XYZ file of C-alpha atoms in Angstrom:
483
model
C 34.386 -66.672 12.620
C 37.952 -66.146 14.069
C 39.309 -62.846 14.641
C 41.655 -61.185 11.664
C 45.101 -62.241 12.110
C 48.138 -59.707 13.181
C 49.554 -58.408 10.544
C 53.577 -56.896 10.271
C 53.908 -54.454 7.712
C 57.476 -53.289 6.955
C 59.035 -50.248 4.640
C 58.914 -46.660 3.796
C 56.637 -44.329 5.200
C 55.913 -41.221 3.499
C 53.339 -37.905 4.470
C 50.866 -37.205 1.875
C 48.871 -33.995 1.853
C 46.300 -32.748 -0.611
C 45.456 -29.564 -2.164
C 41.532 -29.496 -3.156
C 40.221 -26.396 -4.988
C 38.786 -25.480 -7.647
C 40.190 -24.391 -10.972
C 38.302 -22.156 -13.751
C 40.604 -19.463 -14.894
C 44.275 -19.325 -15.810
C 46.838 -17.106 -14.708
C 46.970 -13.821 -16.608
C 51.270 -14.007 -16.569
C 51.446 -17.798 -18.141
C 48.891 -20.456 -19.712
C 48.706 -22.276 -16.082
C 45.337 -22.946 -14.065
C 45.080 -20.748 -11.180
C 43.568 -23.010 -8.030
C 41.464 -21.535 -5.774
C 39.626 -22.220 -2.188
C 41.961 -24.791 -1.702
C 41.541 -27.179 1.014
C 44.661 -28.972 2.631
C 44.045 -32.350 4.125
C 46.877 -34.833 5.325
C 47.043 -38.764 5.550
C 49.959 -41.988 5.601
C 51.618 -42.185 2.231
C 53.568 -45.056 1.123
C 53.701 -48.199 3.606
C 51.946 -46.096 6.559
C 48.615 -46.037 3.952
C 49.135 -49.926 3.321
C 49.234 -50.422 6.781
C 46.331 -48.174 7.632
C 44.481 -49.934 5.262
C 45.260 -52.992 6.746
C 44.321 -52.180 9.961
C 40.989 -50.949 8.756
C 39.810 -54.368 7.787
C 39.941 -54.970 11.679
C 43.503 -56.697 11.761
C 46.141 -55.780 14.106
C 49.042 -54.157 12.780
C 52.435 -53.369 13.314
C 54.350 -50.832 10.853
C 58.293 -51.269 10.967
C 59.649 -47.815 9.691
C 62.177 -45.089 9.127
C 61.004 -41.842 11.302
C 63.259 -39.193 12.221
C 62.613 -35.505 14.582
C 61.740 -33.401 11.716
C 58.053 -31.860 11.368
C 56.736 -34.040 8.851
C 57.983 -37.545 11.144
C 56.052 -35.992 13.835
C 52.656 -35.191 12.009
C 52.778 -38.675 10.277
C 53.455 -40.453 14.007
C 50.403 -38.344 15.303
C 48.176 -39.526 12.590
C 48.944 -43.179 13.056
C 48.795 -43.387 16.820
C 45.282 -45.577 17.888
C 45.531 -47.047 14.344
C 48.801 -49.288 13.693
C 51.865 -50.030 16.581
C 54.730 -48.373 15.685
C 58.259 -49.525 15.550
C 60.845 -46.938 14.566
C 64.497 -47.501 12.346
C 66.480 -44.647 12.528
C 65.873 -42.064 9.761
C 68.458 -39.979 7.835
C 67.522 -36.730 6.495
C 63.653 -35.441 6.557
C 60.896 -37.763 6.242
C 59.514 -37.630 2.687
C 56.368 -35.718 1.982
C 54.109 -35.347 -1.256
C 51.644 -32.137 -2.058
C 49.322 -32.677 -4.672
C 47.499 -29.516 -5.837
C 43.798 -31.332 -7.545
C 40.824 -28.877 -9.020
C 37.915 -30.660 -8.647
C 38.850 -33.866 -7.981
C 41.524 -33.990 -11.037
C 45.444 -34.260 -10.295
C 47.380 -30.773 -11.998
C 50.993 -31.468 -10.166
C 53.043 -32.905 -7.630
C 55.686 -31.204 -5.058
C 57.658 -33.907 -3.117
C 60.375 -32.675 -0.151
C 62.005 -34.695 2.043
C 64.920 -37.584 0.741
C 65.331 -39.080 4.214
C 66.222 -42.960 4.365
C 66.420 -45.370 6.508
C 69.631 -45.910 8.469
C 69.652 -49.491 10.156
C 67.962 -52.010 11.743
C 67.041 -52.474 15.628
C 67.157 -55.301 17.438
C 63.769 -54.094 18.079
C 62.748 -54.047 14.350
C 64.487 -57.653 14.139
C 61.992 -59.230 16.961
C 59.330 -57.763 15.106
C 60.371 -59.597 11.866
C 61.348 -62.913 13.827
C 57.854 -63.345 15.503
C 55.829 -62.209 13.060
C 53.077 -64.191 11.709
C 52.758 -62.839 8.446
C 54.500 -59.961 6.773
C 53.699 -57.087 4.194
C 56.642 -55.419 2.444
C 55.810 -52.053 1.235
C 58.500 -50.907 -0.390
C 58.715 -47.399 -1.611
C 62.741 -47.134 -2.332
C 63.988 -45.703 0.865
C 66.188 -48.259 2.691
C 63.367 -50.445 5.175
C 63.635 -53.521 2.979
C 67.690 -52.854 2.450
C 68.529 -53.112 6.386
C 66.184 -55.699 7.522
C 66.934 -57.750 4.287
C 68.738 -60.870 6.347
C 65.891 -61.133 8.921
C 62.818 -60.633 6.152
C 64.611 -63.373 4.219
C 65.101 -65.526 6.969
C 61.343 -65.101 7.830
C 60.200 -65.845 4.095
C 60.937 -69.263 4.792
C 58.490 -70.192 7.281
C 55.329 -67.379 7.185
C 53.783 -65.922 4.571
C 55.350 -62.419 3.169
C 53.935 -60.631 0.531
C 56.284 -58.028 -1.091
C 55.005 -54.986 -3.128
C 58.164 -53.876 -4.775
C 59.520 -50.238 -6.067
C 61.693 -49.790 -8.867
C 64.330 -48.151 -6.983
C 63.705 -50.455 -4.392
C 64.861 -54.102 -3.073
C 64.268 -57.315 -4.898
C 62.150 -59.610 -3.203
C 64.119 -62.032 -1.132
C 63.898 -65.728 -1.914
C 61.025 -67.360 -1.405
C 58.273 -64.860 -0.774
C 54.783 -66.159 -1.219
C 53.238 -63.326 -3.498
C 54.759 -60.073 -5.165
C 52.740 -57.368 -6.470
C 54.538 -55.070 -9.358
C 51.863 -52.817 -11.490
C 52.272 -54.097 -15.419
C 55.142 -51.291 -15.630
C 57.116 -52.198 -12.894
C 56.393 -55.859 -13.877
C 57.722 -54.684 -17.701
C 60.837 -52.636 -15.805
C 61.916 -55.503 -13.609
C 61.803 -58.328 -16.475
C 64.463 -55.852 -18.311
C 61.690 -55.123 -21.532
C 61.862 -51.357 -23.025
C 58.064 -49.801 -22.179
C 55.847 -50.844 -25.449
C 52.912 -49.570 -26.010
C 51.400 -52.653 -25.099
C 52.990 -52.629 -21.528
C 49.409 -53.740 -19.955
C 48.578 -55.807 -22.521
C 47.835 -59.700 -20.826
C 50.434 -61.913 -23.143
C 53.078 -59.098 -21.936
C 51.646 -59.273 -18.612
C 52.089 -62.882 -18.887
C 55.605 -62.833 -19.913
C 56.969 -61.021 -17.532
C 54.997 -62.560 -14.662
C 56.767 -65.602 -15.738
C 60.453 -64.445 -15.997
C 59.657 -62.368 -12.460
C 58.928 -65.778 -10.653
C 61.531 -67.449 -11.933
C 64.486 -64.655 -11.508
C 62.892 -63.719 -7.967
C 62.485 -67.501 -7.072
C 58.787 -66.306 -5.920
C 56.507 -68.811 -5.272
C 53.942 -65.989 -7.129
C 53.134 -62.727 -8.964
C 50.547 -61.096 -9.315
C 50.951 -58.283 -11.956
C 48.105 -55.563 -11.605
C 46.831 -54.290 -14.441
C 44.877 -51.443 -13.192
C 40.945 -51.272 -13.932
C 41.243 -54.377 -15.697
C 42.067 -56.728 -12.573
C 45.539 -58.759 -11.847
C 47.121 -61.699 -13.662
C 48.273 -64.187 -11.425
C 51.100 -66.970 -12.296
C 52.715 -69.307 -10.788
C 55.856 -69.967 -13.497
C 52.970 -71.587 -15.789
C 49.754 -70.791 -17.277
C 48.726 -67.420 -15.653
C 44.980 -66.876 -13.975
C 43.448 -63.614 -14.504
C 41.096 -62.213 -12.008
C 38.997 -59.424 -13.953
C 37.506 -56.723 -11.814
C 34.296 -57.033 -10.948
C 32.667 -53.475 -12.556
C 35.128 -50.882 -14.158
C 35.438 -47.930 -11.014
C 36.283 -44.905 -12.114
C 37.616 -42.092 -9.377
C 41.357 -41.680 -7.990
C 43.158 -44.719 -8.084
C 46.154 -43.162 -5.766
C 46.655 -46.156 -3.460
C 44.913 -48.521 -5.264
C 48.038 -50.948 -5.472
C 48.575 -50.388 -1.404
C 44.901 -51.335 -1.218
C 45.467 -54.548 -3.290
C 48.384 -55.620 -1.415
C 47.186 -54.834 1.945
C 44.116 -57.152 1.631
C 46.047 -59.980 -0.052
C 48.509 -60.065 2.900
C 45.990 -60.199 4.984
C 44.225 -63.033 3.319
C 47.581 -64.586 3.305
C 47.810 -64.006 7.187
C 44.558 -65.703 7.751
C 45.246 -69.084 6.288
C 43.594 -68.291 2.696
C 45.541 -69.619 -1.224
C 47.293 -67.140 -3.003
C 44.102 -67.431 -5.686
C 41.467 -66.458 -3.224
C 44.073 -63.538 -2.126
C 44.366 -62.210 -5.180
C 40.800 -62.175 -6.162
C 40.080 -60.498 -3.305
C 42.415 -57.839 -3.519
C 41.237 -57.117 -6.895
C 37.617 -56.979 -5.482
C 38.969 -54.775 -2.603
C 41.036 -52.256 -4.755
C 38.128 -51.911 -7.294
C 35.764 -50.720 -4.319
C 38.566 -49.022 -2.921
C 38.670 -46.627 -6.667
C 34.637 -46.551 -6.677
C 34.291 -44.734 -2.710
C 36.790 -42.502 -3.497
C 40.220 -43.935 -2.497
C 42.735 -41.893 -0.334
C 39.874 -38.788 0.417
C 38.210 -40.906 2.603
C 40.822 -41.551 4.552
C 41.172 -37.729 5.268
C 43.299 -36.860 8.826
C 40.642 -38.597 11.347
C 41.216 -42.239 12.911
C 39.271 -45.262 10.475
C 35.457 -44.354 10.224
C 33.905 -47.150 11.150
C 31.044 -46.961 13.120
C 30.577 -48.331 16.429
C 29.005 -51.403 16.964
C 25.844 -51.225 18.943
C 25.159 -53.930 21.565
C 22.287 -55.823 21.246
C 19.929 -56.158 24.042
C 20.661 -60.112 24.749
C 24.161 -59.150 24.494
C 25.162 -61.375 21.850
C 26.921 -61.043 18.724
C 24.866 -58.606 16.220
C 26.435 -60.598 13.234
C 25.455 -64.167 11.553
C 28.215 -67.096 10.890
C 28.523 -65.245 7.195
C 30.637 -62.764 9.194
C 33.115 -62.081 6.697
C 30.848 -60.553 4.136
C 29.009 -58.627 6.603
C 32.085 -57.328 7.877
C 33.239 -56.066 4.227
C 29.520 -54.492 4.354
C 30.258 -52.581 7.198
C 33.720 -51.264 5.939
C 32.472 -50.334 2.858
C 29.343 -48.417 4.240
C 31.483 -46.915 6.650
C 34.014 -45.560 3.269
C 31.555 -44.212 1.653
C 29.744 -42.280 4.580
C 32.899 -40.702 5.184
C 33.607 -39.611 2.140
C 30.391 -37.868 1.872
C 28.233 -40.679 -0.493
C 25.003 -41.792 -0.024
C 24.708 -45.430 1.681
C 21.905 -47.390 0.087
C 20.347 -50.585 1.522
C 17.908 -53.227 0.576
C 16.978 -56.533 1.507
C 14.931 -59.582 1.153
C 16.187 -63.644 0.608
C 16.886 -63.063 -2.796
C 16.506 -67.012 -3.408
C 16.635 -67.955 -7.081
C 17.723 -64.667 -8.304
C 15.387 -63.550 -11.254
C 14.662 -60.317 -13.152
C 12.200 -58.716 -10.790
C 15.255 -59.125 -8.025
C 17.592 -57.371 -10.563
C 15.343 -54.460 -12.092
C 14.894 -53.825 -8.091
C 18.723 -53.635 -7.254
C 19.614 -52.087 -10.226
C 16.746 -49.069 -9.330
C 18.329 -49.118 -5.728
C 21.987 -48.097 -6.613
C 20.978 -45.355 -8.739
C 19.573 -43.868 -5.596
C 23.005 -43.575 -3.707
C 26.369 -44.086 -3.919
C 26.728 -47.952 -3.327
C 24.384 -50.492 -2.196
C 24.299 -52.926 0.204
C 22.484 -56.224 -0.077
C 20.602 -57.405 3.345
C 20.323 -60.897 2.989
C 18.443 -63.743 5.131
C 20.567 -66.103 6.290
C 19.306 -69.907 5.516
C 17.626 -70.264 9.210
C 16.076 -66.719 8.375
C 14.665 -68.042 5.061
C 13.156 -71.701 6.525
C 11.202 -69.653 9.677
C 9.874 -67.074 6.917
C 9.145 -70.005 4.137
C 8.667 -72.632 5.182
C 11.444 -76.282 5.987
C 11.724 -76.615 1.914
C 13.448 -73.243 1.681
C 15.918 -71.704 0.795
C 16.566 -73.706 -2.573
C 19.685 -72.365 -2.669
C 22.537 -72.084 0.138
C 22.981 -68.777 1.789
C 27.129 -68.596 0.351
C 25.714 -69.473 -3.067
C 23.045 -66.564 -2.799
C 25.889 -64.077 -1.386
C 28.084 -64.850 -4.351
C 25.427 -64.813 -7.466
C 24.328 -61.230 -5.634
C 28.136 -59.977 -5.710
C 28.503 -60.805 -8.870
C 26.181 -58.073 -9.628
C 27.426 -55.091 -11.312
C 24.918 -53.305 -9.119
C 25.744 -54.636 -5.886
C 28.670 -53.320 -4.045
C 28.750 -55.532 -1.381
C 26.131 -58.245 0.811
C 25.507 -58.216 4.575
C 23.617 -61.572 5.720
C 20.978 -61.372 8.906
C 19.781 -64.304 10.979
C 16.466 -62.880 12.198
C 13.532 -62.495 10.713
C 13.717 -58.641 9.738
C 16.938 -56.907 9.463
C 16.747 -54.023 12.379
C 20.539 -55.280 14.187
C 21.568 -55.221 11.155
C 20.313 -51.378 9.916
C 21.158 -50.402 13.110
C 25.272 -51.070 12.310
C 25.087 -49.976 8.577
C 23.126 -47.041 9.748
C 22.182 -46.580 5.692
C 20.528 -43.516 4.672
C 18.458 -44.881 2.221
C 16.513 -48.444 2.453
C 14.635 -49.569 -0.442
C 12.163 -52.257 -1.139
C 9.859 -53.426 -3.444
C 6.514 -51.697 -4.575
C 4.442 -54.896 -3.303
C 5.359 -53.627 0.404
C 3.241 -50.959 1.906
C 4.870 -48.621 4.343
C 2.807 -49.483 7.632
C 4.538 -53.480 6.850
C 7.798 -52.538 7.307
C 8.861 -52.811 10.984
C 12.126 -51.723 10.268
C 11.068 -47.746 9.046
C 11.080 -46.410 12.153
C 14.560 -47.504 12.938
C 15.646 -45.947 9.682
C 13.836 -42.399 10.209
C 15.511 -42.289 13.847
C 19.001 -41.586 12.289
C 17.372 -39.271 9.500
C 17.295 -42.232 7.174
C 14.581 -42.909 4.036
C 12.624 -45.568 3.483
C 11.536 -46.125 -0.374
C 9.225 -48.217 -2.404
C 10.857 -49.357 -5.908
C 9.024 -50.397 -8.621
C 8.411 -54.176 -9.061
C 8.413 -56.163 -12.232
C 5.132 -57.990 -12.078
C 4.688 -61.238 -12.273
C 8.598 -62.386 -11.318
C 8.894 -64.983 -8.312
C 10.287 -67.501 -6.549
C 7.658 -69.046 -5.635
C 6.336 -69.076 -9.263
C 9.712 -69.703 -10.864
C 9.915 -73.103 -8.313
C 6.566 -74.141 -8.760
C 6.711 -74.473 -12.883
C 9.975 -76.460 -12.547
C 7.891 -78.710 -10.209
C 5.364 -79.120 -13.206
C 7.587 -79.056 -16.530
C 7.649 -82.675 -17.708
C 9.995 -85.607 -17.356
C 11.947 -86.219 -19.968
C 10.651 -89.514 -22.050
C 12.632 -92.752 -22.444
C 14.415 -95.048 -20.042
C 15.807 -93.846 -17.135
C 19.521 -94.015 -16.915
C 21.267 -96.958 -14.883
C 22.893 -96.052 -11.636
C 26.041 -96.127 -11.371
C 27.791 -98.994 -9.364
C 30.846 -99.165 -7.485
């Protein structure tokens, strides 16, 4: 599978720091909670998290934004170098910085400083623009669109831009591909007063509709929070549900979902599969614990180990194994538990399911192992797998249960475990211990191998075998068509 394409990403960057404590008294002089033990951790805000985010799906990115000399422009540069290239506008004023003060995981209040904006554009900035690819506007209402508004227009005609707007922002130029507005910006935008039914789908709808028509976008996708994004076109909309309801901090959610729709975007993919998975992307974003596990340090990933031939430690299914590392990776740094389990999960069936289902309530998300179709004919035999190794991978995502599927080409799974590096692998009672040649790779990184119960009497085998017997169905067989 080809490489991620290059990605430009151009707005407002902001600094974003975080005040953890805990809370359990309130002030003696006035009814407020008194925060205590705080601990202060710092990350990109604005477009500097979409493009981090970005860049942590493996792309190459360049951020086009407003820093100045103040403190805060200096701490945000240092915690983007190694990550995204940098090209600087010219910033007026101090770089903007939020505080929020959380007890225990729960948002109490916000300080913001800083009203700094950008100034102009460079002929730097305008190269950048000109040659790019495919582009990501991340607006956040603090000039980057305003003075590079001729060239990002210009370069909406021939590449794909996405633009996530702000309501004291830009419009999108003409002729953007996709444009992301929450249902309240979406509601703000059209010119409708805030009902109560501001997320509802038919007002979703509505406004999607007047949006692509007074934007002449060739899209928008309105999100609608934990309920997914509504897609139109001008027409009938599509709505892309969420895959499970995630519940945790959804602060950069929306940079999430636009940062992984550009990207589809800038690798050839429809605006439909964008948007679905951006939704996909965001809701797993909310579920590992969004912006905290992004903390000050570099992307976690893990590094890939060589294997011993030297070649690639990944099958063709690349993609999803990819998004299996990243999300392993997420949650390990955010402090979860990484679950894994495995097997060729061909004709999925309730034994599979009670198994996965027992696996995720071990950790904090699970990863599906999965033999590729080579894999399942060497262990099986040439009639097997019945069904296709992309069918398998997306019958096993659409699990509530599963958070995301890795596929392997050998016969057991050790290159594999040895990049997910999960601390829990699980597999079926009907495996003893001694069988598992993979256990001793798990225990060397202080990993735990478990047996799960098994529903008896559940099987492929079985399940194919009494389809092979069940009778024909009486009565002449049905002419072939001709032509």
């Amino acid at each position: 599978m080809s490489a991620p394409a290059p990605l430009l990403v151009v707005g407002d960057a902001l600094l974003d720091h975080d005040l953890c404590g805990r809370a359990d008294r309130l002030a003696p002089d006035a009814p407020v909670p008194v925060v205590s033990g705080a601990r202060r951790a710092s990350r990109p805000g604005g477009a500097a998290l979409t493009a981090v985010l970005a860049a942590a799906d493996g792309r190459p990115v360049t951020l086009v934004t407003a820093l100045g000399d103040d403190e805060a422009s200096g701490a945000l540069a240092a915690l983007l170098a190694d990550r995204v290239r940098l090209v600087r506008l010219p910033l007026a004023g101090a770089l903007s910085s939020k505080t929020r003060v959380l007890a225990e995981g729960t948002p109490l209040l916000r300080l913001d400083d800083g009203e700094g904006r950008a100034l102009e554009a460079t002929d730097e900035a305008r190269r950048a623009v000109e040659g790019a690819g495919a582009v990501l506007v991340a607006d956040y209402g603090r000039g980057a669109a305003g003075v590079l508004r001729e060239a990002l227009r210009a370069v909406a005609a021939r590449v794909p831009v996405v633009w996530d707007p702000h309501p004291r922002g830009e419009r999108p130029v003409p002729g953007v591909r996709l444009v992301t507005p929450s249902a309240s910006e979406a509601r703000a935008f059209a010119g409708g007063e805030p009902p109560a039914d501001a997320r509802s789908l038919r007002t979703a709808a509505r406004d999607a509709e007047t949006l692509v028509r007074t934007w002449r976008a060739a899209s928008v996708a309105v999100t609608l929070g934990g309920r997914g994004a509504l897609l139109s076109h001008g027409g009938t909309p599509l709505l892309v549900p969420s895959p499970v309801t995630a519940e945790g901090d959804a602060c950069g959610a929306g940079d999430r979902f636009a940062a992984t729709a550009a990207g589809c975007l800038a690798d050839g993919g429809l605006t439909e599969t964008a948007v679905r998975e951006a939704v996909h992307a965001a809701t797993r974003y909310v579920a590992e614990g969004g912006v905290r596990s992004l903390g000050t340090a570099p992307d976690p990933s893990p590094p890939t180990p060589v294997p011993a031939d030297g070649g690639p430690a990944r099958d063709a299914e690349g993609e999803p194994t990819r998004d299996a590392l990243r999300t392993a990776a997420r949650v390990r740094a955010a402090g979860g538990t990484v679950v894994a389990a495995g097997g060729c999960f061909d004709l999925l069936h309730a034994g599979h399911v009670a198994l996965l289902q027992a696996a995720r309530r071990t950790g904090d998300c699970l990863v599906v192992c999965v033999n590729s179709d080579a894999s399942v004919r060497r262990r099986k035999g040439g009639g097997r797998p019945l069904v296709p190794v992309a069918d398998r991978i997306r019958v096993l995502r659409a699990l509530e249960c599963v958070d995301a599927v890795a596929v392997f080409d050998e016969d057991t799974p050790e290159r594999l475990l040895a990049e997910l590096r999960p601390h829990i692998w699980a597999k079926g009672g009907d495996y003893a211990l001694e069988r598992l040649p993979e256990a001793p790779l798990v225990e060397s990184w202080g990993g735990q191998v478990v047996l799960l119960p098994y529903l008896d009497g559940r099987s492929t085998t079985g399940i194919a075998a009494r389809a092979a017997r069940s009778p024909r169905p009486s009565g002449p067989a049905p002419e072939r068509e001709r032509g």
